[in-house]
Short mmCIF file of C-alpha atoms and ligand atoms in Angstrom, two decimals:
data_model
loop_
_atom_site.label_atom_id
_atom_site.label_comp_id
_atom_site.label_asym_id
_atom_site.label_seq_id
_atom_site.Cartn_x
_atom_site.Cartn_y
_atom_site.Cartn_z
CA UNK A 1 -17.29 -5.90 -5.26
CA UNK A 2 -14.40 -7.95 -6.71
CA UNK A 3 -10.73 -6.02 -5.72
CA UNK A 4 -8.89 -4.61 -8.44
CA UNK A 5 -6.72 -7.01 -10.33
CA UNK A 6 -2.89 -5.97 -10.16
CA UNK A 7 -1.46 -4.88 -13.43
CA UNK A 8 0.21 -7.65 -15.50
CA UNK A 9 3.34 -8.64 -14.81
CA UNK A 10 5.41 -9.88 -18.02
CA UNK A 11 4.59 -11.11 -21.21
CA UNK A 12 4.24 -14.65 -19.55
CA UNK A 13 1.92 -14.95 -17.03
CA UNK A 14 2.58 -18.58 -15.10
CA UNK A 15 -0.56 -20.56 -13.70
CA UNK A 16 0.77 -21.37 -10.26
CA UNK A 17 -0.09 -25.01 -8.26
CA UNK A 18 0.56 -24.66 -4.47
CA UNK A 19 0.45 -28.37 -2.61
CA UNK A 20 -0.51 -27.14 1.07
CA UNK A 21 -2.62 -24.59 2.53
CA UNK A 22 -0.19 -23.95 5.85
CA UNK A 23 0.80 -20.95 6.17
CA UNK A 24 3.66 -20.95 4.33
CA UNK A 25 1.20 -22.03 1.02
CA UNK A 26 -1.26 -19.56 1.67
CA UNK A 27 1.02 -16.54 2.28
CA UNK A 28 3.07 -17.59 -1.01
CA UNK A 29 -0.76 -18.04 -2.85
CA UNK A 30 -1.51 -14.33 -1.41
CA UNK A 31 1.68 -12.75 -2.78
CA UNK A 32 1.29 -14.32 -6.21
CA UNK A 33 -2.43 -13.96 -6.87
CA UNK A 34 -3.51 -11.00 -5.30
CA UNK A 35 0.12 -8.60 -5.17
CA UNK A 36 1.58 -10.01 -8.30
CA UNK A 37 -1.65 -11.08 -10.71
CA UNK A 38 -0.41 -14.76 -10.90
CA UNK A 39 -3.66 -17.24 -10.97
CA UNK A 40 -3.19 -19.42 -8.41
CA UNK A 41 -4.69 -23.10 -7.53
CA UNK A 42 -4.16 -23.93 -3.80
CA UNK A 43 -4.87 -27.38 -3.11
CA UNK A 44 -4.96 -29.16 0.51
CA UNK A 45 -6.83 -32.48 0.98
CA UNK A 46 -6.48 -31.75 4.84
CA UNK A 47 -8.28 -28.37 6.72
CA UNK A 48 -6.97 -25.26 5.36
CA UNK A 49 -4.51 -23.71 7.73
CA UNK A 50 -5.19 -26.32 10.75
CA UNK A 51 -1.65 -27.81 10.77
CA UNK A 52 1.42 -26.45 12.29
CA UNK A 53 0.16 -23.15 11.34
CA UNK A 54 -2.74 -23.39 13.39
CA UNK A 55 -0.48 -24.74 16.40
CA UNK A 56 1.86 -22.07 16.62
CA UNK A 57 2.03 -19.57 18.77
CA UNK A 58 2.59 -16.74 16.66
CA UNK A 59 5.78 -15.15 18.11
CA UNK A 60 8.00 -13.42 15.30
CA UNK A 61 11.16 -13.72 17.56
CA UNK A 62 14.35 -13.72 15.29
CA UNK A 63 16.44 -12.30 18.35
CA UNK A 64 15.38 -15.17 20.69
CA UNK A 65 14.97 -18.07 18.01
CA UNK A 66 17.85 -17.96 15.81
CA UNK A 67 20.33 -14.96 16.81
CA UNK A 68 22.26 -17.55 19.37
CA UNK A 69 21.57 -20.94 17.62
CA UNK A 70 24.71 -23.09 17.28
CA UNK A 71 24.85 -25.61 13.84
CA UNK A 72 22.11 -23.98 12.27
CA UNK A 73 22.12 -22.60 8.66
CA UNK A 74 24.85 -19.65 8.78
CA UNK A 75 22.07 -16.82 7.01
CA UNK A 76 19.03 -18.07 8.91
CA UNK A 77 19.39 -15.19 11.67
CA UNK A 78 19.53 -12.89 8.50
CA UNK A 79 16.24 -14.42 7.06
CA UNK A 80 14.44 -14.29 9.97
CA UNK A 81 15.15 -10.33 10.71
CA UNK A 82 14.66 -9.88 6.77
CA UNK A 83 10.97 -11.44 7.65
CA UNK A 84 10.20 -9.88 10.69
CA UNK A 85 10.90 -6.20 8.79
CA UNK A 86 7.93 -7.62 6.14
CA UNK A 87 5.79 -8.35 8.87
CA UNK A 88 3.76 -4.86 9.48
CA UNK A 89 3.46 -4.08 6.21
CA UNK A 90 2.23 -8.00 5.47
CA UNK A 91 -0.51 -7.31 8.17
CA UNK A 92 -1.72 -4.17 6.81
CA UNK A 93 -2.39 -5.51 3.51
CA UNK A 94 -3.71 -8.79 4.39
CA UNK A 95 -6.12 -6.53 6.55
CA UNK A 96 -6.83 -4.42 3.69
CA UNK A 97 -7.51 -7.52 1.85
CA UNK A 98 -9.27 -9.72 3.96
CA UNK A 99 -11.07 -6.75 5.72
CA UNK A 100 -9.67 -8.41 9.31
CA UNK A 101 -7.62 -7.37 11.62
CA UNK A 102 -4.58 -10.62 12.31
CA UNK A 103 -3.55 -9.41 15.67
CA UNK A 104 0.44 -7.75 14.74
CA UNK A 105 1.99 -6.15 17.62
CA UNK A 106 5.65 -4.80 17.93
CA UNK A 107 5.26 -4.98 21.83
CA UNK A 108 9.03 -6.26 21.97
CA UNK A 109 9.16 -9.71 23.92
CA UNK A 110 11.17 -10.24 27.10
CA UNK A 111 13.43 -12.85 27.98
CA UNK A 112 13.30 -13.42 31.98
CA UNK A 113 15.89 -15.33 34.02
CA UNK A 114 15.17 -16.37 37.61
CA UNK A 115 18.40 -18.64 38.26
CA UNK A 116 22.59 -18.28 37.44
CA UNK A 117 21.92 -20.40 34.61
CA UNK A 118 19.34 -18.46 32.99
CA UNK A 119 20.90 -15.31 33.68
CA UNK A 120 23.98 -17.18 31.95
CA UNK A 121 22.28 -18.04 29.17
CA UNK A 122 20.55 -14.43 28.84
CA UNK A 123 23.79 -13.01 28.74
CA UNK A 124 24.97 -15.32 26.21
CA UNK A 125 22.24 -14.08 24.09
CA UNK A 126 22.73 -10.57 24.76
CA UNK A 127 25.92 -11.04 23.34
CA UNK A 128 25.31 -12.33 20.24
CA UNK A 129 23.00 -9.83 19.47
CA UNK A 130 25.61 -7.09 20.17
CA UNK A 131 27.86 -8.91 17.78
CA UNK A 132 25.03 -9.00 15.29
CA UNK A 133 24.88 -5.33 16.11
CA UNK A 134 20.90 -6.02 17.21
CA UNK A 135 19.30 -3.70 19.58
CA UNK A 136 18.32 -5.29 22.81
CA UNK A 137 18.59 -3.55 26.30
CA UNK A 138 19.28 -5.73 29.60
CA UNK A 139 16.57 -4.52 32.18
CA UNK A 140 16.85 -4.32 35.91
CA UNK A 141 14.06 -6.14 37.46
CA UNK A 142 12.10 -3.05 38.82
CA UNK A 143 11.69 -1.85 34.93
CA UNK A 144 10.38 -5.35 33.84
CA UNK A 145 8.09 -5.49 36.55
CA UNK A 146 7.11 -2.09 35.31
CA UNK A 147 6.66 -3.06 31.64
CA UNK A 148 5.04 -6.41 32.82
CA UNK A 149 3.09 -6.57 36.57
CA UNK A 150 2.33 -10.24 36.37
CA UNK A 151 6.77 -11.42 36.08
CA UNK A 152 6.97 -12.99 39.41
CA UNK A 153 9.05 -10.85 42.20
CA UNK A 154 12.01 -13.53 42.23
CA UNK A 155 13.19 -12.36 39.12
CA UNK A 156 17.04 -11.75 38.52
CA UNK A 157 17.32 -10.21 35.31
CA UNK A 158 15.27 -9.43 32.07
CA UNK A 159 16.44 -8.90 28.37
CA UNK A 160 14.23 -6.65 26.13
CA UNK A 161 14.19 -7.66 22.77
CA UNK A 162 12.53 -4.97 20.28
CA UNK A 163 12.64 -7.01 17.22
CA UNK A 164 10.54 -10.00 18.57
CA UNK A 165 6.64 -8.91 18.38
CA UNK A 166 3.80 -11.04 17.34
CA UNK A 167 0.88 -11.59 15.83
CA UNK A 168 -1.86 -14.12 16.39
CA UNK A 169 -1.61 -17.01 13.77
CA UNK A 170 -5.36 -18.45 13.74
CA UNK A 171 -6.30 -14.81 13.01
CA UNK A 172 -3.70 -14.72 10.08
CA UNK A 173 -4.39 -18.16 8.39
CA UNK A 174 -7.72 -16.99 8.26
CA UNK A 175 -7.80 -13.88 6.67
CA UNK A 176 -5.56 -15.02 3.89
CA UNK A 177 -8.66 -17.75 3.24
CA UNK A 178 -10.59 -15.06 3.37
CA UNK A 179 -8.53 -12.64 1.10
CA UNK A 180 -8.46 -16.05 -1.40
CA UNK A 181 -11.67 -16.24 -1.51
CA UNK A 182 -12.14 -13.22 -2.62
CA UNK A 183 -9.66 -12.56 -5.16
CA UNK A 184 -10.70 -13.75 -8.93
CA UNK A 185 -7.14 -15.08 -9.42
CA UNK A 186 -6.65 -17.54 -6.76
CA UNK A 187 -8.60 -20.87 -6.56
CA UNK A 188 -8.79 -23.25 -3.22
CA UNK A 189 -9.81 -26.33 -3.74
CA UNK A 190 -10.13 -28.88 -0.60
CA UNK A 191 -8.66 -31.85 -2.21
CA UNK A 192 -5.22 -33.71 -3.20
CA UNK A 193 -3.67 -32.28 -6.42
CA UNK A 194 -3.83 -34.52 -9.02
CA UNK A 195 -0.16 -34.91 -9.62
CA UNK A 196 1.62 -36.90 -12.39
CA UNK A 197 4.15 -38.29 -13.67
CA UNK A 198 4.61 -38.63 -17.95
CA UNK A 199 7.98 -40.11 -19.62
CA UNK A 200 9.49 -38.83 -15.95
CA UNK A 201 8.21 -35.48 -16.19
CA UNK A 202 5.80 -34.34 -13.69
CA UNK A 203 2.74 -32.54 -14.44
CA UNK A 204 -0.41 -30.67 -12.78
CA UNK A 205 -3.04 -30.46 -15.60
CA UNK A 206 -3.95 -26.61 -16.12
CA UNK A 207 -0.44 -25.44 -14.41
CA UNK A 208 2.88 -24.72 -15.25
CA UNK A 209 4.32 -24.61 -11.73
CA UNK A 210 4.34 -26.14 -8.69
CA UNK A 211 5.13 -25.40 -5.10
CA UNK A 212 5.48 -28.12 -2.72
CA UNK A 213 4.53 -26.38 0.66
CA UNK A 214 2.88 -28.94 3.04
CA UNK A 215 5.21 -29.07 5.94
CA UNK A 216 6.99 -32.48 7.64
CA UNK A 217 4.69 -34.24 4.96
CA UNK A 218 5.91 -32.63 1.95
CA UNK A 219 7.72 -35.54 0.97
CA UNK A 220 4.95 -37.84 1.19
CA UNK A 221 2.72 -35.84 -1.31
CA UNK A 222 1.16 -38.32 -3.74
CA UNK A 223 2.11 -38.82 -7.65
CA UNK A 224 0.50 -41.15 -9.89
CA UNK A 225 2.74 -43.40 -12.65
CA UNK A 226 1.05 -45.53 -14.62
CA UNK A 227 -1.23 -46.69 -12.56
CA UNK A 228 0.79 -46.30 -9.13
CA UNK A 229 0.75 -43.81 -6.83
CA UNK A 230 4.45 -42.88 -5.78
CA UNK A 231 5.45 -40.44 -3.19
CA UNK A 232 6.61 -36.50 -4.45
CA UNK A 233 10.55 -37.37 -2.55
CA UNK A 234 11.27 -39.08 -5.90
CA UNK A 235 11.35 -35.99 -7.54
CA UNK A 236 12.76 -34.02 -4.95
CA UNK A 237 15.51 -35.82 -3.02
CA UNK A 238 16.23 -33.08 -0.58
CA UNK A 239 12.72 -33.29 0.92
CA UNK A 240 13.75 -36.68 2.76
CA UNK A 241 15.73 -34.08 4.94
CA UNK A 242 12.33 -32.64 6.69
CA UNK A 243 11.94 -34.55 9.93
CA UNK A 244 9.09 -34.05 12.15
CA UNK A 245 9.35 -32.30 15.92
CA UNK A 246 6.09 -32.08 18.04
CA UNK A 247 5.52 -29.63 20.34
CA UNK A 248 2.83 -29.74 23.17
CA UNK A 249 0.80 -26.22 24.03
CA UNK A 250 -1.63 -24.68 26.34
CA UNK A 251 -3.76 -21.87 26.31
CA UNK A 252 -5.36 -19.70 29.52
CA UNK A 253 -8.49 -17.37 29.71
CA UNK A 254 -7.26 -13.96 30.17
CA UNK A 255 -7.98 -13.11 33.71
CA UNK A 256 -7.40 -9.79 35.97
CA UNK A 257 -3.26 -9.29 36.33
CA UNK A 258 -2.95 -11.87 33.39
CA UNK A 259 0.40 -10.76 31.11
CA UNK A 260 0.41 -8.84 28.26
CA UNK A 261 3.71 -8.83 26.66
CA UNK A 262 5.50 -12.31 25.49
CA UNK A 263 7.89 -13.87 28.01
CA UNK A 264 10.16 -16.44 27.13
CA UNK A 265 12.73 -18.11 29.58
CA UNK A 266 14.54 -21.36 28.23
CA UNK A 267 11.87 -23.68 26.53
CA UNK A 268 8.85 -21.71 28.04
CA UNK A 269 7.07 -18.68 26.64
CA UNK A 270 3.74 -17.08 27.24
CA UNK A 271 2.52 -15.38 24.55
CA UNK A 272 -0.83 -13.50 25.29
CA UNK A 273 -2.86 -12.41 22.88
CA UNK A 274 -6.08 -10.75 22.45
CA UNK A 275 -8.91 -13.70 23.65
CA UNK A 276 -6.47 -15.89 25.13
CA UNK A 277 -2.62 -16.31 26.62
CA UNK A 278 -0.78 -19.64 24.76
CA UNK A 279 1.93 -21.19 26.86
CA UNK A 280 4.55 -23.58 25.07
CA UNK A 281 6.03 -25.68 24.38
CA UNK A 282 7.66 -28.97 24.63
CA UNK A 283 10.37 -29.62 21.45
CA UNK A 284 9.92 -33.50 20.74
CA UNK A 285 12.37 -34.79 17.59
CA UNK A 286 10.53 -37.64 15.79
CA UNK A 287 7.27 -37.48 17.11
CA UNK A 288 4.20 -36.82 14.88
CA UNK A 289 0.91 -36.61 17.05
CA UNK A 290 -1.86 -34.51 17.49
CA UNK A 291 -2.17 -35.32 20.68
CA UNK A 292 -1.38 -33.74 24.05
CA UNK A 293 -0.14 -35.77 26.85
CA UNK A 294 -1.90 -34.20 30.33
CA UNK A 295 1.17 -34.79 32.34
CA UNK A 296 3.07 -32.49 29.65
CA UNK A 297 0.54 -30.40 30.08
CA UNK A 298 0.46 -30.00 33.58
CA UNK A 299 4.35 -29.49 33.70
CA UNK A 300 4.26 -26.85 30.91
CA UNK A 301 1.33 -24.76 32.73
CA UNK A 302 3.26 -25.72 36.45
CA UNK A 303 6.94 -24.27 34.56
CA UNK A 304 4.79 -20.88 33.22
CA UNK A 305 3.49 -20.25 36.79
CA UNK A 306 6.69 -20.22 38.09
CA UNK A 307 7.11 -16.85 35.62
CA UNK A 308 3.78 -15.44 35.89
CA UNK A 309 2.26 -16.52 38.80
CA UNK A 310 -1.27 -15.79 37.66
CA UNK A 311 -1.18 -17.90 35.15
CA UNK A 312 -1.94 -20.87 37.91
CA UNK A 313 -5.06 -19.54 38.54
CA UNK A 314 -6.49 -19.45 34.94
CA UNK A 315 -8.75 -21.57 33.45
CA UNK A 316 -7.34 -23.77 30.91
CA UNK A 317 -9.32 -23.03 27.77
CA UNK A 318 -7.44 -25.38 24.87
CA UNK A 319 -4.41 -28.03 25.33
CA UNK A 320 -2.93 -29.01 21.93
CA UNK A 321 0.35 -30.82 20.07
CA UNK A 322 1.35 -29.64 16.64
CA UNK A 323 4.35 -31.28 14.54
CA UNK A 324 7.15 -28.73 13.48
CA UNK A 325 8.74 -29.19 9.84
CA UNK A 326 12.88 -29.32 10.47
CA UNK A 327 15.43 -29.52 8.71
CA UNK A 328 19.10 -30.65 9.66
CA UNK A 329 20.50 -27.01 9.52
CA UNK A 330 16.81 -25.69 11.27
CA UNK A 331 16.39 -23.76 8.29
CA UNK A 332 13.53 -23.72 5.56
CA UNK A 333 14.18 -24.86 1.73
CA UNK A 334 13.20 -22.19 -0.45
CA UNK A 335 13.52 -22.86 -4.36
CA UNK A 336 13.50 -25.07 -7.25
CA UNK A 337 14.07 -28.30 -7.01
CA UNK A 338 15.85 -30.47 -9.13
CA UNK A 339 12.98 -31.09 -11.05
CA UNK A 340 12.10 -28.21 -13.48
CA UNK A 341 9.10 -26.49 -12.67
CA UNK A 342 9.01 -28.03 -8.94
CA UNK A 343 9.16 -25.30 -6.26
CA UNK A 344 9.37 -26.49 -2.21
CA UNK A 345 8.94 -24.55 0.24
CA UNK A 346 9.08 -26.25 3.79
CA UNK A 347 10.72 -27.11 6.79
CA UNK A 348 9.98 -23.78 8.61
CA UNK A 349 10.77 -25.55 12.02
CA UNK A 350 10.48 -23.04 14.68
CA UNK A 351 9.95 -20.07 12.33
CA UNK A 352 7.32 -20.85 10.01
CA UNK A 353 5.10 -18.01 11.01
CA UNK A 354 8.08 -15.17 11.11
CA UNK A 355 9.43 -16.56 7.83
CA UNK A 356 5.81 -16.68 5.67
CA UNK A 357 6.36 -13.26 4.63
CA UNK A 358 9.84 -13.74 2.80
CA UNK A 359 9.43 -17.04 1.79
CA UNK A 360 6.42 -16.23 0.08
CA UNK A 361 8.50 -13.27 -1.94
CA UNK A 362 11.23 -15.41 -2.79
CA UNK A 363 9.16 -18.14 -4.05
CA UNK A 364 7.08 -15.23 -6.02
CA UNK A 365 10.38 -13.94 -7.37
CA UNK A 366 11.73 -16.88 -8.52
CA UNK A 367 8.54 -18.23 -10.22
CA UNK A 368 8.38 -14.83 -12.03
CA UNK A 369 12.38 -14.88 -13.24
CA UNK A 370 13.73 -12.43 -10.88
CA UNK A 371 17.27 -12.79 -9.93
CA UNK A 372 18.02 -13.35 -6.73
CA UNK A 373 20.34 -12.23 -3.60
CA UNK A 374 22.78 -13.99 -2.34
CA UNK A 375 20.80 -14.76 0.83
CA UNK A 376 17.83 -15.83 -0.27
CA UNK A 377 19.84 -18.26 -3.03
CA UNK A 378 21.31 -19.80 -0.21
CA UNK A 379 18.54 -21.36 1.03
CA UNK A 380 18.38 -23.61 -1.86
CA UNK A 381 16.35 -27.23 -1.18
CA UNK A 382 19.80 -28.66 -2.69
CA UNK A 383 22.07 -27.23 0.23
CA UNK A 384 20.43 -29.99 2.43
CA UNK A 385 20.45 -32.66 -0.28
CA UNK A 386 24.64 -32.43 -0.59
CA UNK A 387 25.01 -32.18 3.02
CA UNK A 388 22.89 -35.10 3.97
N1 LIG B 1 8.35 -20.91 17.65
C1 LIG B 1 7.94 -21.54 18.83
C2 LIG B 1 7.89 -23.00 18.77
O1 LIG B 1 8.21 -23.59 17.76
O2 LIG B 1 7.55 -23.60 19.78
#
């Protein structure tokens, strides 16, 4: 049986292109067709969901990813708690949509230092989150080890961070396919949009808006002129901002003693989750391959033994490299572009998971002619174009 359609929303009801089928595009496609009653038209020549989204670990860590960040957008910390707050209400009704459970889990994250320097740079975070007035609580390493057997016994000091949980990505892209597919408003089609341009004016036949969500390659989306195909940048400047940054992963069998809880120390995590545990990840600026490097690899899985000892002694089930969307102030664009009727929404760089939620409501309300806050107008595609 088909779910119930939501009740109109306004006198004008928008048909709704979405260019990208990440998770940023389906989330958004979710929130419009089947919470608002917008019809939707999700298009993605590529695999849905198989792109950064698919890479990602799934950790929804605004303490440990943006609360200490130096040069980055000044709200992005803001954002990202805003997001994480959406998140367990986001997975109960994508599993009350989709019928599938995606894996959320509160289980705050740790952050683990072994050396001075780590313990430095724990403290350093621990003190920005006490000036952002975030809970956190510094553990001794007895409790840890409590919390989390498998921390190996050299450890100095741990950080417990109750606003980082997670939730398992795959398991999330695909039960908002799923949910699509189901809902009589929303439309995925497996191809390139047919975009064009008339007398300067771009146009989607059969839509009145457009969202631009397809990650480092948002720019490069294809528009036909008379004849020519031109790249989407021309009618959205700011999207020359989004560089590329690959990241290189791993992922472990589960095994007896294997962790439980997500550890993160520096540039390496472990996040386990239920079938598997994913280590990361390498941060590469400029680099845009799918594929992993074993000597990467084998230093990523070496640098995660030295927190979890265990983890050595796991089979490796899945090595990987993904390409991150950033932008220069490591913040997402969010809004309309210069061109009327052209939405964007990319350049999630480390947060594109954690932000899906939010991004996908302030896309909704803006396509809908809600009025903003302040926060979510600042992250504005043309705050990046007049800083470049
Ligand atoms: N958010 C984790 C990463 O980008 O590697």
């Amino acid at each position: 049986m088909s779910p119930p359609l939501p009740p109109p929303i306004s006198s004008f009801t928008p048909k709704v292109a979405i260019l990208g089928a990440g998770i940023v595009g389906l989330a958004t496609a979710f929130e419009l067709a089947i919470k608002r009653g917008v019809p939707v038209t999700l298009y993605d020549p590529a695999p849905m969901g198989r792109g950064a989204s698919w890479a990602a670990a799934g950790m929804l860590a605004p303490a440990f990813e943006a609360a200490a960040e130096e040069g980055v957008h000044p709200h992005l910390f803001e954002l990202c708690m805003e997001s994480a707050e959406l998140w367990p209400d986001f997975s109960i009704d994508l599993a009350h949509s989709a019928d599938t459970d995606s894996g959320y889990s509160g289980r705050p994250s740790l952050a683990l230092a072994f050396d001075m320097a780590e313990t430095a740079a724990m403290h350093q975070l621990a003190r920005a989150l006490d000036a952002r007035d975030v809970a956190h609580e510094e553990l001794p390493p007895a409790s840890a080890h409590l919390l989390e057997p498998s921390i190996a016994p050299d450890l100095i000091a741990a950080l417990q961070m109750p606003t980082d949980g997670q939730v398992d990505n795959r398991a999330v892209v695909r039960a908002l396919i799923m949910a699509l597919q189901r809902s009589p408003l929303a439309t995925l089609r497996s191809e390139a949009a047919p975009l064009r341009s008339e007398g300067g004016r771009l146009t989607l036949e059969g839509h009145d808006l457009i969202l631009a969500a397809a990650g480092w390659n948002t720019a490069a989306i294809k528009v036909e002129e008379n004849g020519q195909m031109l790249s989407l940048v021309n009618w959205a400047p700011a999207l020359d901002q989004i560089d590329c940054y690959g990241g290189q992963m791993l992922s472990v069998a589960h095994g007896y003693g294997s962790p439980e809880t997500t550890l993160r120390c520096g540039s390496i995590y472990i996040a386990p989750k239920a079938d598997r545990v994913i280590i990361g990840a390498t941060m590469e600026p400029g680099i845009a391959t799918d594929a992993p490097a074993p000597e990467a690899i084998a230093a990523l899985h070496a640098r995660a033994a030295r927190l979890c000892p265990v983890l050595a002694e796991l089979p490796v089930i899945e090595t990987w490299a993904g390409i991150r969307p950033g932008t220069p102030d490591h913040a997402p664009m969010i809004g309309e572009t210069n061109t009327p009727g052209l939405f964007v929404a990319a350049g999630h760089y480390r947060n594109g998971i954690l932000l899906a939620p939010i991004t996908a409501r302030i896309i909704a309300d803006m396509m809908l002619g809600k009025s903003l806050s302040a926060l979510h107008a600042s992250f504005t595609p043309a705050r990046v174009f007049e800083a470049a």
